mmCIF file of C-alpha atoms and ligand atoms in Angstrom:
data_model
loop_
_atom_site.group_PDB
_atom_site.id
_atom_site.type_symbol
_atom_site.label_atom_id
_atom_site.label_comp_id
_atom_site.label_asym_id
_atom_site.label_seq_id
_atom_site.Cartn_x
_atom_site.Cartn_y
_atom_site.Cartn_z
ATOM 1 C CA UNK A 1339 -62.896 22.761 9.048
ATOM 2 C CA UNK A 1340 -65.535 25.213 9.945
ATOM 3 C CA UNK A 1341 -65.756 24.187 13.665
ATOM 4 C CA UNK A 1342 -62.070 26.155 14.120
ATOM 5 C CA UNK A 1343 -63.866 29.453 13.174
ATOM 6 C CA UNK A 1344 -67.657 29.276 13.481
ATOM 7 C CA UNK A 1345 -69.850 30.618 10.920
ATOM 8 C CA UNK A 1346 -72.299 27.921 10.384
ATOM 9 C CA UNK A 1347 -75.217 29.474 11.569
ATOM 10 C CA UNK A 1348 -76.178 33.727 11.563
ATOM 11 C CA UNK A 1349 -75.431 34.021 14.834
ATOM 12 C CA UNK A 1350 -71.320 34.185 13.115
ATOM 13 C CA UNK A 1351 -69.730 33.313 16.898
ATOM 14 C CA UNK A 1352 -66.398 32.980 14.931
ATOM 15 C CA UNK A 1353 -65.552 30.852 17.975
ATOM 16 C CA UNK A 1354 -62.740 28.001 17.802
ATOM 17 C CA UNK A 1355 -65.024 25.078 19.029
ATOM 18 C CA UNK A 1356 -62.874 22.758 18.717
ATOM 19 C CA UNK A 1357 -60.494 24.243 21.448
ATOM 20 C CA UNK A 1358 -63.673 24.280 24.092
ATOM 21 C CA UNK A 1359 -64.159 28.025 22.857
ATOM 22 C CA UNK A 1360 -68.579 28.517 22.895
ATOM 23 C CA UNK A 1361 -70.955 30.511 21.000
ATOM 24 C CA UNK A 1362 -74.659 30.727 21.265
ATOM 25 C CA UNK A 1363 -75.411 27.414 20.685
ATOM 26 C CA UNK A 1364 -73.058 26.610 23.329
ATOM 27 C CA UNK A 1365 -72.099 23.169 21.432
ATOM 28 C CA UNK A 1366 -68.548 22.266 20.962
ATOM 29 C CA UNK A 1367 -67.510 19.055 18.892
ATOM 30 C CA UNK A 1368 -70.826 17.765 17.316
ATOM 31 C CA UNK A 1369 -72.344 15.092 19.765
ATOM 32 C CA UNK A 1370 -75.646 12.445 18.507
ATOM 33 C CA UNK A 1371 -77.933 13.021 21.073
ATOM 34 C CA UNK A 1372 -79.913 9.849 19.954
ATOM 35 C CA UNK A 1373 -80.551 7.842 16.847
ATOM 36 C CA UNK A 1374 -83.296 5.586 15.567
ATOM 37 C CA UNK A 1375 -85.621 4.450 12.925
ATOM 38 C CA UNK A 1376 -88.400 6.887 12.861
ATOM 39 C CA UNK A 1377 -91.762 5.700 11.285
ATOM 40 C CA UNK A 1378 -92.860 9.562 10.459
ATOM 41 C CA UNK A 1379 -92.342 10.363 6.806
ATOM 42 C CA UNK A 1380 -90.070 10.402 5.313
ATOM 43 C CA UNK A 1381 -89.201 7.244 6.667
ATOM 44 C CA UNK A 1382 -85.939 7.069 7.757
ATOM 45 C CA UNK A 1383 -82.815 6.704 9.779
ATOM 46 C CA UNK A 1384 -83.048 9.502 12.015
ATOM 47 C CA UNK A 1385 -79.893 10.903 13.833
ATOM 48 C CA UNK A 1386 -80.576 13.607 16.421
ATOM 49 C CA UNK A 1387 -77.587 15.799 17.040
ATOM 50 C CA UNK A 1388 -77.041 17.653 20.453
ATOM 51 C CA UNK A 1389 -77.966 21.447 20.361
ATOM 52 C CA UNK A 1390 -79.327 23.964 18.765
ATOM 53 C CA UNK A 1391 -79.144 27.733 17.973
ATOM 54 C CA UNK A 1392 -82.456 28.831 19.045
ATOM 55 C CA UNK A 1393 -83.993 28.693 22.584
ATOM 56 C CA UNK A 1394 -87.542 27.980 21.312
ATOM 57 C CA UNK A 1395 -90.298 28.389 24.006
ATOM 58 C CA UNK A 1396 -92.648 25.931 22.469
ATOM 59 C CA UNK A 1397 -89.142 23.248 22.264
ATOM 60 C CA UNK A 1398 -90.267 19.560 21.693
ATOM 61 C CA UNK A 1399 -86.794 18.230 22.012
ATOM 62 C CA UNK A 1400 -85.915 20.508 24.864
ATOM 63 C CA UNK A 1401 -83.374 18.127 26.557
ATOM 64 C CA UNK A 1402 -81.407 17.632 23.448
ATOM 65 C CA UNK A 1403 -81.803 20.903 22.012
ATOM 66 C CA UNK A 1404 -80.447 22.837 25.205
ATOM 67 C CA UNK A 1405 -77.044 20.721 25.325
ATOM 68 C CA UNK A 1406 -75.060 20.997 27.238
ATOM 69 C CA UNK A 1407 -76.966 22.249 29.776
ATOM 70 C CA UNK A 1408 -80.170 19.933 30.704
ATOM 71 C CA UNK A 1409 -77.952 17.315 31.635
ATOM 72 C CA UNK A 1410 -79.761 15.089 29.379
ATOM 73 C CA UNK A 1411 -77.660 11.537 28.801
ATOM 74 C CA UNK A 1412 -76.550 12.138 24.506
ATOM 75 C CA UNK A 1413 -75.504 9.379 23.069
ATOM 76 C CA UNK A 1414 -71.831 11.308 22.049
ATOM 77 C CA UNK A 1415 -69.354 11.156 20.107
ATOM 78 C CA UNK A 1416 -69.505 8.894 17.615
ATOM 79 C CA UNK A 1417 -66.833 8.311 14.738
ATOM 80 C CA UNK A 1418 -68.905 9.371 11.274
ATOM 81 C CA UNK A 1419 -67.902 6.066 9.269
ATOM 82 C CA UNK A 1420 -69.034 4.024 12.196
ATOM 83 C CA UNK A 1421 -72.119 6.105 12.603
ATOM 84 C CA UNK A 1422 -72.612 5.291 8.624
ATOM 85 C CA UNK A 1423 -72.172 1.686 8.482
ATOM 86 C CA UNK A 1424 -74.676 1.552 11.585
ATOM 87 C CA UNK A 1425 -77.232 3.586 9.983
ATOM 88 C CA UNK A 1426 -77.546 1.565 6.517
ATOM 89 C CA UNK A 1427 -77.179 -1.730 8.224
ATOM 90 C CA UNK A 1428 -80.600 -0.557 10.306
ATOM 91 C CA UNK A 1429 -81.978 0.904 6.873
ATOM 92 C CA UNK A 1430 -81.203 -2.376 5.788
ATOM 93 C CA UNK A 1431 -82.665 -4.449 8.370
ATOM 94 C CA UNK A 1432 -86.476 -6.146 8.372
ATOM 95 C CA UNK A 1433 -87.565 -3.815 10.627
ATOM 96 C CA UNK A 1434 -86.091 -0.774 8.381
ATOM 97 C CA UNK A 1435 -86.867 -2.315 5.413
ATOM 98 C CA UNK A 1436 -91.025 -2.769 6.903
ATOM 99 C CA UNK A 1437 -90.984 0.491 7.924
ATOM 100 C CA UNK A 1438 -89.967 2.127 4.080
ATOM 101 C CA UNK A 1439 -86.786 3.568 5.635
ATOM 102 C CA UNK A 1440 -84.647 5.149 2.885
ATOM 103 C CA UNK A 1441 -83.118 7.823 3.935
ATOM 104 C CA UNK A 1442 -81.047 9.504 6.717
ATOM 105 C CA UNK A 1443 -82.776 12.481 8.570
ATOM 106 C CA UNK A 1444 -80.779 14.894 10.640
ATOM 107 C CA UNK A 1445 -82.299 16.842 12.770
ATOM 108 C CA UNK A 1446 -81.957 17.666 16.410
ATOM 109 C CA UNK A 1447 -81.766 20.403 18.254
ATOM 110 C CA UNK A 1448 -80.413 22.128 15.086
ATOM 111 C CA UNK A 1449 -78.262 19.681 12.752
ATOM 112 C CA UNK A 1450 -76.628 23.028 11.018
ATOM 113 C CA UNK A 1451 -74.385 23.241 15.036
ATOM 114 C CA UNK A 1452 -72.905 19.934 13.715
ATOM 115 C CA UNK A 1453 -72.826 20.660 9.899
ATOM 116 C CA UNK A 1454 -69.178 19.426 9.485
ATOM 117 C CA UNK A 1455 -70.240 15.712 11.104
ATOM 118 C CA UNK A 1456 -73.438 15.822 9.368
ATOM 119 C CA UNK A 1457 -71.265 15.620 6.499
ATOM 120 C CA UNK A 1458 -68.866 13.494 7.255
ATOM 121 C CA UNK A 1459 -70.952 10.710 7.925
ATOM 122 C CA UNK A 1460 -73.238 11.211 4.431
ATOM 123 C CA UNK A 1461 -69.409 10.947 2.827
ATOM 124 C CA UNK A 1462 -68.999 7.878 4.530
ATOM 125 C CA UNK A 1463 -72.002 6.653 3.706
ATOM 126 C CA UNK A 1464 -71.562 7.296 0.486
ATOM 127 C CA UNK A 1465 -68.451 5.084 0.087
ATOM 128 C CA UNK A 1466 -70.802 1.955 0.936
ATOM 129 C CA UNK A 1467 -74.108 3.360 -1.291
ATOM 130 C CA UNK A 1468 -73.452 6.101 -3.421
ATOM 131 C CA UNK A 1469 -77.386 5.930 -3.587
ATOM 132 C CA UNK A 1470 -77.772 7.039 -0.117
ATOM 133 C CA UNK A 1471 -80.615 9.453 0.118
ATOM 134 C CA UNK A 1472 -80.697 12.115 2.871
ATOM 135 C CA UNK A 1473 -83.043 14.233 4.390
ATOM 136 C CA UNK A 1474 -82.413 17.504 6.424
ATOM 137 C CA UNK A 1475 -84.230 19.200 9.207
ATOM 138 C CA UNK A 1476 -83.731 22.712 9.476
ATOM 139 C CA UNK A 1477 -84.695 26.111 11.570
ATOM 140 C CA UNK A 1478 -83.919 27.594 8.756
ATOM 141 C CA UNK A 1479 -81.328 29.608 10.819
ATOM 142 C CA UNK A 1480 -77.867 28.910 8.991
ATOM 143 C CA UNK A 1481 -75.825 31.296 6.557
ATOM 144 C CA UNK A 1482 -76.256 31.327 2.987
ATOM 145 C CA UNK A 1483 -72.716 29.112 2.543
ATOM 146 C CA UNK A 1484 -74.256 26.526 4.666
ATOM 147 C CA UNK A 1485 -77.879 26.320 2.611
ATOM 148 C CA UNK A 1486 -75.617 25.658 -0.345
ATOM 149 C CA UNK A 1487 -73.582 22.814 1.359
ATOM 150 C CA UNK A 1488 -76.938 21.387 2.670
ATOM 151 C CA UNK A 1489 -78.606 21.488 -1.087
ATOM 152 C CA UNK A 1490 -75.198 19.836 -2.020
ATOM 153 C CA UNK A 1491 -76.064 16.478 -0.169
ATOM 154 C CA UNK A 1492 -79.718 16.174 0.339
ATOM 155 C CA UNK A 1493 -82.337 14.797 -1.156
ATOM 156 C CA UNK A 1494 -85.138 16.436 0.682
ATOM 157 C CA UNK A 1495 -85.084 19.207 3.474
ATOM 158 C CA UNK A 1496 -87.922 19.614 6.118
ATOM 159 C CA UNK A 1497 -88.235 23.380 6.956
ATOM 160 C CA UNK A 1498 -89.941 24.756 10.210
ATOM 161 C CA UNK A 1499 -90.753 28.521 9.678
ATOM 162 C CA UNK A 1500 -92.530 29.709 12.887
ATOM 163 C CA UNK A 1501 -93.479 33.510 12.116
ATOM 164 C CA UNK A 1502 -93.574 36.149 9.345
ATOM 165 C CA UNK A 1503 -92.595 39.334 11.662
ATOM 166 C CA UNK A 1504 -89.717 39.554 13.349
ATOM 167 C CA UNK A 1505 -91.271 40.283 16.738
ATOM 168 C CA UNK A 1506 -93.022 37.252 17.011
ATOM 169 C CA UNK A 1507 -90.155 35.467 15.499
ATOM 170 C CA UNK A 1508 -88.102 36.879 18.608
ATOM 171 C CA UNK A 1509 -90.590 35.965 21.154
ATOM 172 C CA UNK A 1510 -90.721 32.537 20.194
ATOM 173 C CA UNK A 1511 -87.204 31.914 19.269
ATOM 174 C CA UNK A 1512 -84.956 34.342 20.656
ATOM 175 C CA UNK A 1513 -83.271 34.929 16.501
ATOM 176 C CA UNK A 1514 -84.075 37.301 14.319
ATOM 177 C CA UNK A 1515 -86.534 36.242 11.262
ATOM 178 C CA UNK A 1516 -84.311 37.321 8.488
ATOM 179 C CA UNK A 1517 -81.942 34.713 7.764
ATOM 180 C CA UNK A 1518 -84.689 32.140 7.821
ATOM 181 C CA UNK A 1519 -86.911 34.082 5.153
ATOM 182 C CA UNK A 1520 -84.511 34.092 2.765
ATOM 183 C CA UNK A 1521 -83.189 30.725 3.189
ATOM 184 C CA UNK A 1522 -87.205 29.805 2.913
ATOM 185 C CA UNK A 1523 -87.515 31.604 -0.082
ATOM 186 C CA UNK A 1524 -84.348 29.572 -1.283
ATOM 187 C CA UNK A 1525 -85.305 26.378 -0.965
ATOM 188 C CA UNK A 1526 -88.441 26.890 -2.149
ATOM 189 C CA UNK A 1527 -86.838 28.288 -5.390
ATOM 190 C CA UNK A 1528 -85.282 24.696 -5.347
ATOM 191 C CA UNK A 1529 -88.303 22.711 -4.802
ATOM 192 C CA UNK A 1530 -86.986 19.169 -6.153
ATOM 193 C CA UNK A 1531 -85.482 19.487 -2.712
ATOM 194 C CA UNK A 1532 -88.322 20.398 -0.557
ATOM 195 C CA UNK A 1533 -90.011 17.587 1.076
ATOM 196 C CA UNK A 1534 -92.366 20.303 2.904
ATOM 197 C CA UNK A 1535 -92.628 23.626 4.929
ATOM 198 C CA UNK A 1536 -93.769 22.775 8.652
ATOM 199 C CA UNK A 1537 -95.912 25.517 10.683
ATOM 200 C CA UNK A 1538 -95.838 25.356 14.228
ATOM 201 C CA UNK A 1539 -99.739 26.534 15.086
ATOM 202 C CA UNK A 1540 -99.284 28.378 18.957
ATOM 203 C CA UNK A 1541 -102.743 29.609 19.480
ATOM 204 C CA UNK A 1542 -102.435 32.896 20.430
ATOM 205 C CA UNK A 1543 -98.885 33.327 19.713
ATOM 206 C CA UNK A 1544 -98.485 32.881 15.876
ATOM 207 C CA UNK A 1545 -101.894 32.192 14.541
ATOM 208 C CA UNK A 1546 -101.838 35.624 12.821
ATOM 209 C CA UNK A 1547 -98.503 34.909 11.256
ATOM 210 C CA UNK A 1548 -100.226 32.456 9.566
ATOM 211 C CA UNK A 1549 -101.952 34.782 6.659
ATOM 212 C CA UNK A 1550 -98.397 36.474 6.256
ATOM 213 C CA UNK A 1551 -96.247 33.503 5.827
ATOM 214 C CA UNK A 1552 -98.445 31.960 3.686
ATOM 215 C CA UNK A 1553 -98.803 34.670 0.973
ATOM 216 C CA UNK A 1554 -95.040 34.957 1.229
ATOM 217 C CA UNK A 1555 -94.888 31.079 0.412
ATOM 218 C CA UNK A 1556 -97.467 31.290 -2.661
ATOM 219 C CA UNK A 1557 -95.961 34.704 -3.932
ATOM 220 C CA UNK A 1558 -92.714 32.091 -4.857
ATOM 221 C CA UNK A 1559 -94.539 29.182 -5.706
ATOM 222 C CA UNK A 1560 -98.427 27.913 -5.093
ATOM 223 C CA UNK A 1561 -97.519 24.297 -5.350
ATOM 224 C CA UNK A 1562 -95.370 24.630 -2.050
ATOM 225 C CA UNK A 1563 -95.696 21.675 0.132
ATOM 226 C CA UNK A 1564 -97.020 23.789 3.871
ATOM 227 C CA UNK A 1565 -97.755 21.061 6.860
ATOM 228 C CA UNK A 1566 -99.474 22.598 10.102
ATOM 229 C CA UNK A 1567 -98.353 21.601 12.988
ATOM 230 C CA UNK A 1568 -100.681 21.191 16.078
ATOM 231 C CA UNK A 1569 -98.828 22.630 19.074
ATOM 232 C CA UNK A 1570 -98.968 20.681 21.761
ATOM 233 C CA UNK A 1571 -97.973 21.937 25.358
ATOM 234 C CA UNK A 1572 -94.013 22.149 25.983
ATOM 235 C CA UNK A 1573 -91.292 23.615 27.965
ATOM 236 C CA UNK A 1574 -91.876 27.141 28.804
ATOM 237 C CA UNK A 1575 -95.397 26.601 27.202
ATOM 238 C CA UNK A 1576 -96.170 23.544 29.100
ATOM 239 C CA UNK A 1577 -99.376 25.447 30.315
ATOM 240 C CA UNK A 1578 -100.389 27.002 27.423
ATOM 241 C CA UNK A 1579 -103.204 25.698 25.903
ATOM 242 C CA UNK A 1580 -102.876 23.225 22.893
ATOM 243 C CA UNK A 1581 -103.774 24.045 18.876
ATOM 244 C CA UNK A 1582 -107.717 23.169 18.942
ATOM 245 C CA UNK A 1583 -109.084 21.051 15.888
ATOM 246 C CA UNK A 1584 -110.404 24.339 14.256
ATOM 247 C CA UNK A 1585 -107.764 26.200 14.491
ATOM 248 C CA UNK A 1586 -105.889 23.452 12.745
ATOM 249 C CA UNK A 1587 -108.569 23.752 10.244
ATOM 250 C CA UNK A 1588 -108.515 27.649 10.113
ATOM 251 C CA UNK A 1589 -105.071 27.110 9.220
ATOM 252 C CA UNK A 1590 -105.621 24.897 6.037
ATOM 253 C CA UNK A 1591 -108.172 27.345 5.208
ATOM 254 C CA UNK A 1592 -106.134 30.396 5.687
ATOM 255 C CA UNK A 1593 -103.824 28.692 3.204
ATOM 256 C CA UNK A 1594 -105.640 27.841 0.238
ATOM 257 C CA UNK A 1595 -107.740 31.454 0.423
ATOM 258 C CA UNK A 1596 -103.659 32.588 -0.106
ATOM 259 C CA UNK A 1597 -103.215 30.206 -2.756
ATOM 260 C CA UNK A 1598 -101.209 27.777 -1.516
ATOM 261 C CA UNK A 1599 -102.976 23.977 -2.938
ATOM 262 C CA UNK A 1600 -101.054 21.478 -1.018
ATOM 263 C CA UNK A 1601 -101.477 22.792 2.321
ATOM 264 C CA UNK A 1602 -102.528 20.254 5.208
ATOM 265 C CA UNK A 1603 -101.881 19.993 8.430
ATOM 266 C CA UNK A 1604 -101.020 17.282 11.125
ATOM 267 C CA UNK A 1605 -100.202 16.245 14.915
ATOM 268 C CA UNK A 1606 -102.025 16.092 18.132
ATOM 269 C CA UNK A 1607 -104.893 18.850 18.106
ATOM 270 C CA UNK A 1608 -107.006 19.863 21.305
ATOM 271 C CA UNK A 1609 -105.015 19.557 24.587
ATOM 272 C CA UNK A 1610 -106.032 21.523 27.521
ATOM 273 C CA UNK A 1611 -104.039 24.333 28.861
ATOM 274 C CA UNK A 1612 -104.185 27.967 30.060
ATOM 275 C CA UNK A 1613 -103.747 31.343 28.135
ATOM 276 C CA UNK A 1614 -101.608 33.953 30.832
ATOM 277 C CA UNK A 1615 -102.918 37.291 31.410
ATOM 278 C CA UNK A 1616 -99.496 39.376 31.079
ATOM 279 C CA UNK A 1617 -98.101 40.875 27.725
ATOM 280 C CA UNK A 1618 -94.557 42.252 27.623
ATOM 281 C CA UNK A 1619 -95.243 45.873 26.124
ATOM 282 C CA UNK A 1620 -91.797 45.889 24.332
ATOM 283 C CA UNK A 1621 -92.834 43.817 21.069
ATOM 284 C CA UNK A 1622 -95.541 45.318 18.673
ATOM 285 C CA UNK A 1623 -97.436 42.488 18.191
ATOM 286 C CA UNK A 1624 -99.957 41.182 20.603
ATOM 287 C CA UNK A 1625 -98.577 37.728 19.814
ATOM 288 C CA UNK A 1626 -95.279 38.682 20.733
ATOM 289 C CA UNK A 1627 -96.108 40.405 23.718
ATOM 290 C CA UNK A 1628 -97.915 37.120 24.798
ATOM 291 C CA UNK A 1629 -94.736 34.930 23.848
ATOM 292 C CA UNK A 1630 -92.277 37.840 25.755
ATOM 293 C CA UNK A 1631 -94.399 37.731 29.262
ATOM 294 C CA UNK A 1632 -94.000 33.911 28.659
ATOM 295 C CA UNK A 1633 -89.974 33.938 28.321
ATOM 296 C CA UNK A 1634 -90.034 36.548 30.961
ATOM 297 C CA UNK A 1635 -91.352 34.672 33.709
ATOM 298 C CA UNK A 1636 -88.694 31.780 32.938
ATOM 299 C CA UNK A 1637 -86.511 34.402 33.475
ATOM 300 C CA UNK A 1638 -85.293 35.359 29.907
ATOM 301 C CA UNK A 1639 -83.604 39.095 30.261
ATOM 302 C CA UNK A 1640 -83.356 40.405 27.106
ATOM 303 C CA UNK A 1641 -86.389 42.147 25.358
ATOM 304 C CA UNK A 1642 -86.915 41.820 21.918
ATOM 305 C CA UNK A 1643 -85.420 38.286 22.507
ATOM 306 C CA UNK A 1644 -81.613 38.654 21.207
ATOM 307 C CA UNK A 1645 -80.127 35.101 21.827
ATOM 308 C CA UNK A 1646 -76.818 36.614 19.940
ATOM 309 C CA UNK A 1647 -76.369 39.951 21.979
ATOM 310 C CA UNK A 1648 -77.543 38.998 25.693
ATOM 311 C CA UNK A 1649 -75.437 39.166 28.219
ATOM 312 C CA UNK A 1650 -76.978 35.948 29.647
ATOM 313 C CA UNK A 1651 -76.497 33.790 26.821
ATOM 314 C CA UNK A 1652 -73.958 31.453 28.755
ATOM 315 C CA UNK A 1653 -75.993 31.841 31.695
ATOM 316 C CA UNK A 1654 -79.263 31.208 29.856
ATOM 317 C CA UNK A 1655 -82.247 30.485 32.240
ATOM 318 C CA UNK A 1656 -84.573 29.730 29.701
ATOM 319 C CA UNK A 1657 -81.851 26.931 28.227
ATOM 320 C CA UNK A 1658 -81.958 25.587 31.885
ATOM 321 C CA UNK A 1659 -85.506 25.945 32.398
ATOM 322 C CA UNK A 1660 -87.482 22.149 33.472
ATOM 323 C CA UNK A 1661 -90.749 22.345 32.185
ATOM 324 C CA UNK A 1662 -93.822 21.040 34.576
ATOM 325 C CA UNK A 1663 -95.401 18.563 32.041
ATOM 326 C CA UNK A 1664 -94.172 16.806 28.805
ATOM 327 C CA UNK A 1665 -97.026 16.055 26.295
HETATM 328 S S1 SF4 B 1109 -74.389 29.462 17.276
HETATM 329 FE FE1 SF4 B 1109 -73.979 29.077 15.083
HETATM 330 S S2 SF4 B 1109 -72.150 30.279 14.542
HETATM 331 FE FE2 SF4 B 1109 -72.300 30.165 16.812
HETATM 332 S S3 SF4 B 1109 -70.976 28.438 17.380
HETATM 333 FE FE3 SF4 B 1109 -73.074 27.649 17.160
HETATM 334 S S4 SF4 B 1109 -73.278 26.955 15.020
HETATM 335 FE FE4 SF4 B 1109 -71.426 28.254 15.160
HETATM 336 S S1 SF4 B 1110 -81.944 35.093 28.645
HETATM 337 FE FE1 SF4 B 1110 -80.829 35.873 26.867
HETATM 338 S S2 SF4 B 1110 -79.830 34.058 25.939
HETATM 339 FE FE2 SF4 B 1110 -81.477 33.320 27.303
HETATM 340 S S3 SF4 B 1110 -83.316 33.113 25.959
HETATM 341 FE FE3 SF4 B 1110 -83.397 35.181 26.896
HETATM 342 S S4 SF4 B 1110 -82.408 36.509 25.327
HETATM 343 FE FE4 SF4 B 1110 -81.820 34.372 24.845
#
């Protein structure tokens, strides 16, 4: 079982997690942080797992994603066949069946820290419906051996990309862009299982990573499903201002001129918010630098962000960092 020797996700910790040993995800054995039926397409079953291999300044899901150190109530373990039979039995119910859900969606955090579980419980719930459809949600941060297991089981994968350049990647993210180029550029090559690239839009951060990643999406395929996100104030960014309608717009724009003809975007545009006046001068791009004087002044020591080489990472201020407002 690939929990005894960790190489799920690039980071290769080689750790033995299931004898309390850590790497930089700091998750041991898999824990559901919460579960539901989730309206947002594709409807589904959705099963958050606890964790995640990125520290994410922009984090959503920061509570669950920086297990185990938020102190945010998870719902735990949970034994995968029960997990299963609870999962198609809500699929199953009125509610579920109102709602369209057909499908389980794993995402988190970052479902790839629990890939072993994530499994498990798709076997299990395979033994009731071998028709069991399943979606998963993805950094894109995992090795190539894992991207094959995932295409193995799913029906549809949702794939956040948040930069082109690995600066900006870094500054955001803390990981290197790398891994999570070529694992875009795989599934893209296997676009029966694509249900669509997702786009985080920072203003000021990645809005000129926009142009890049797109062109690098159409140069594999123009049909590509791309969905813009609208960021809206988070965690360390919970001052920064929010993705305006027209830069939402820009975005879609920015797209098509690329080639890309099923580009749209979605989410919350126009919250209020600040831009800081500091740039860290040790990333090239001004977006970076923006992004680094952010992570900075949470306290974040390493510069170019290096999750997987900083001496901090089971310290990490930025995974215990409260934000001042939740939108
Ligand atoms: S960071 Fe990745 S390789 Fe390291 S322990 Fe977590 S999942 Fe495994
Ligand atoms: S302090 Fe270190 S481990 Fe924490 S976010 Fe910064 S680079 Fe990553």
């Amino acid at each position: 079982m690939s929990l005894t020797n960790c190489h799920l996700c690039e980071w290769h910790c080689g750790v033995d997690r299931t004898k309390g040993e850590l790497g930089v995800c700091r998750v041991g054995v898999p824990q559901v942080a919460s579960r539901m039926l989730h309206p947002a397409p594709p409807e589904s079953y959705t099963i958050f797992m606890a964790g995640c291999n990125f520290r994410c300044l922009h984090c959503q899901n920061w509570d669950i994603a920086h297990f185990p150190d938020t102190g945010a109530r998870m719902d735990g373990e949970i034994e995968p066949a029960e997990l299963a039979r609870e999962s198609l039995a809500a699929m199953d119910s009125a509610y579920g069946r109102i709602m369209g859900a057909d499908r389980l969606f794993f995402s988190g955090g970052s479902a790839t820290c629990s890939l072993p579980f994530v499994e498990a419980v798709v076997a299990e719930a395979r033994k009731i419906d071998p028709r069991t459809k399943v979606n998963y949600d993805t950094n894109g941060f995992m090795t190539e051996e894992s991207l094959e297991r995932v295409l193995d089981f799913t029906a549809s994968i949702t794939f956040d990309i948040r930069a082109f350049h690995d600066d900006v990647h870094r500054a955001m993210t803390g990981a290197p862009v790398g891994p999570v180029l070529r694992n875009a550029a795989l599934v893209a090559r296997n676009k029966e299982k694509l249900w669509e690239f997702r786009i985080l839009v920072v203003p000021g951060i990645n809005e000129a990573e926009i142009e890049p990643l797109c062109r690098f999406l159409a140069d594999t395929d123009p049909t590509l499903p791309v969905c813009f996100l609208a960021f809206r104030p988070n965690f360390v960014l919970a001052k920064h201002i929010g993705a305006s309608l027209s830069v939402m717009e820009q975005a879609v724009a920015t797209a098509h001129r690329c080639g890309l003809d099923n580009a749209y975007w979605s989410g919350r545009p126009g919250l209020s918010g600040t831009v800081i006046d500091k740039r860290r001068g040790d990333y090239e791009r001004d977006g970076a630098r923006l992004a680094g004087a952010y992570a900075e002044g949470s306290g974040c020591v390493t510069h170019p962000r290096d999750c997987g080489a900083c001496p901090q990472t089971h310290g990490c201020p930025i995974k215990g960092h409260i934000p001042v407002r939740r939108t």
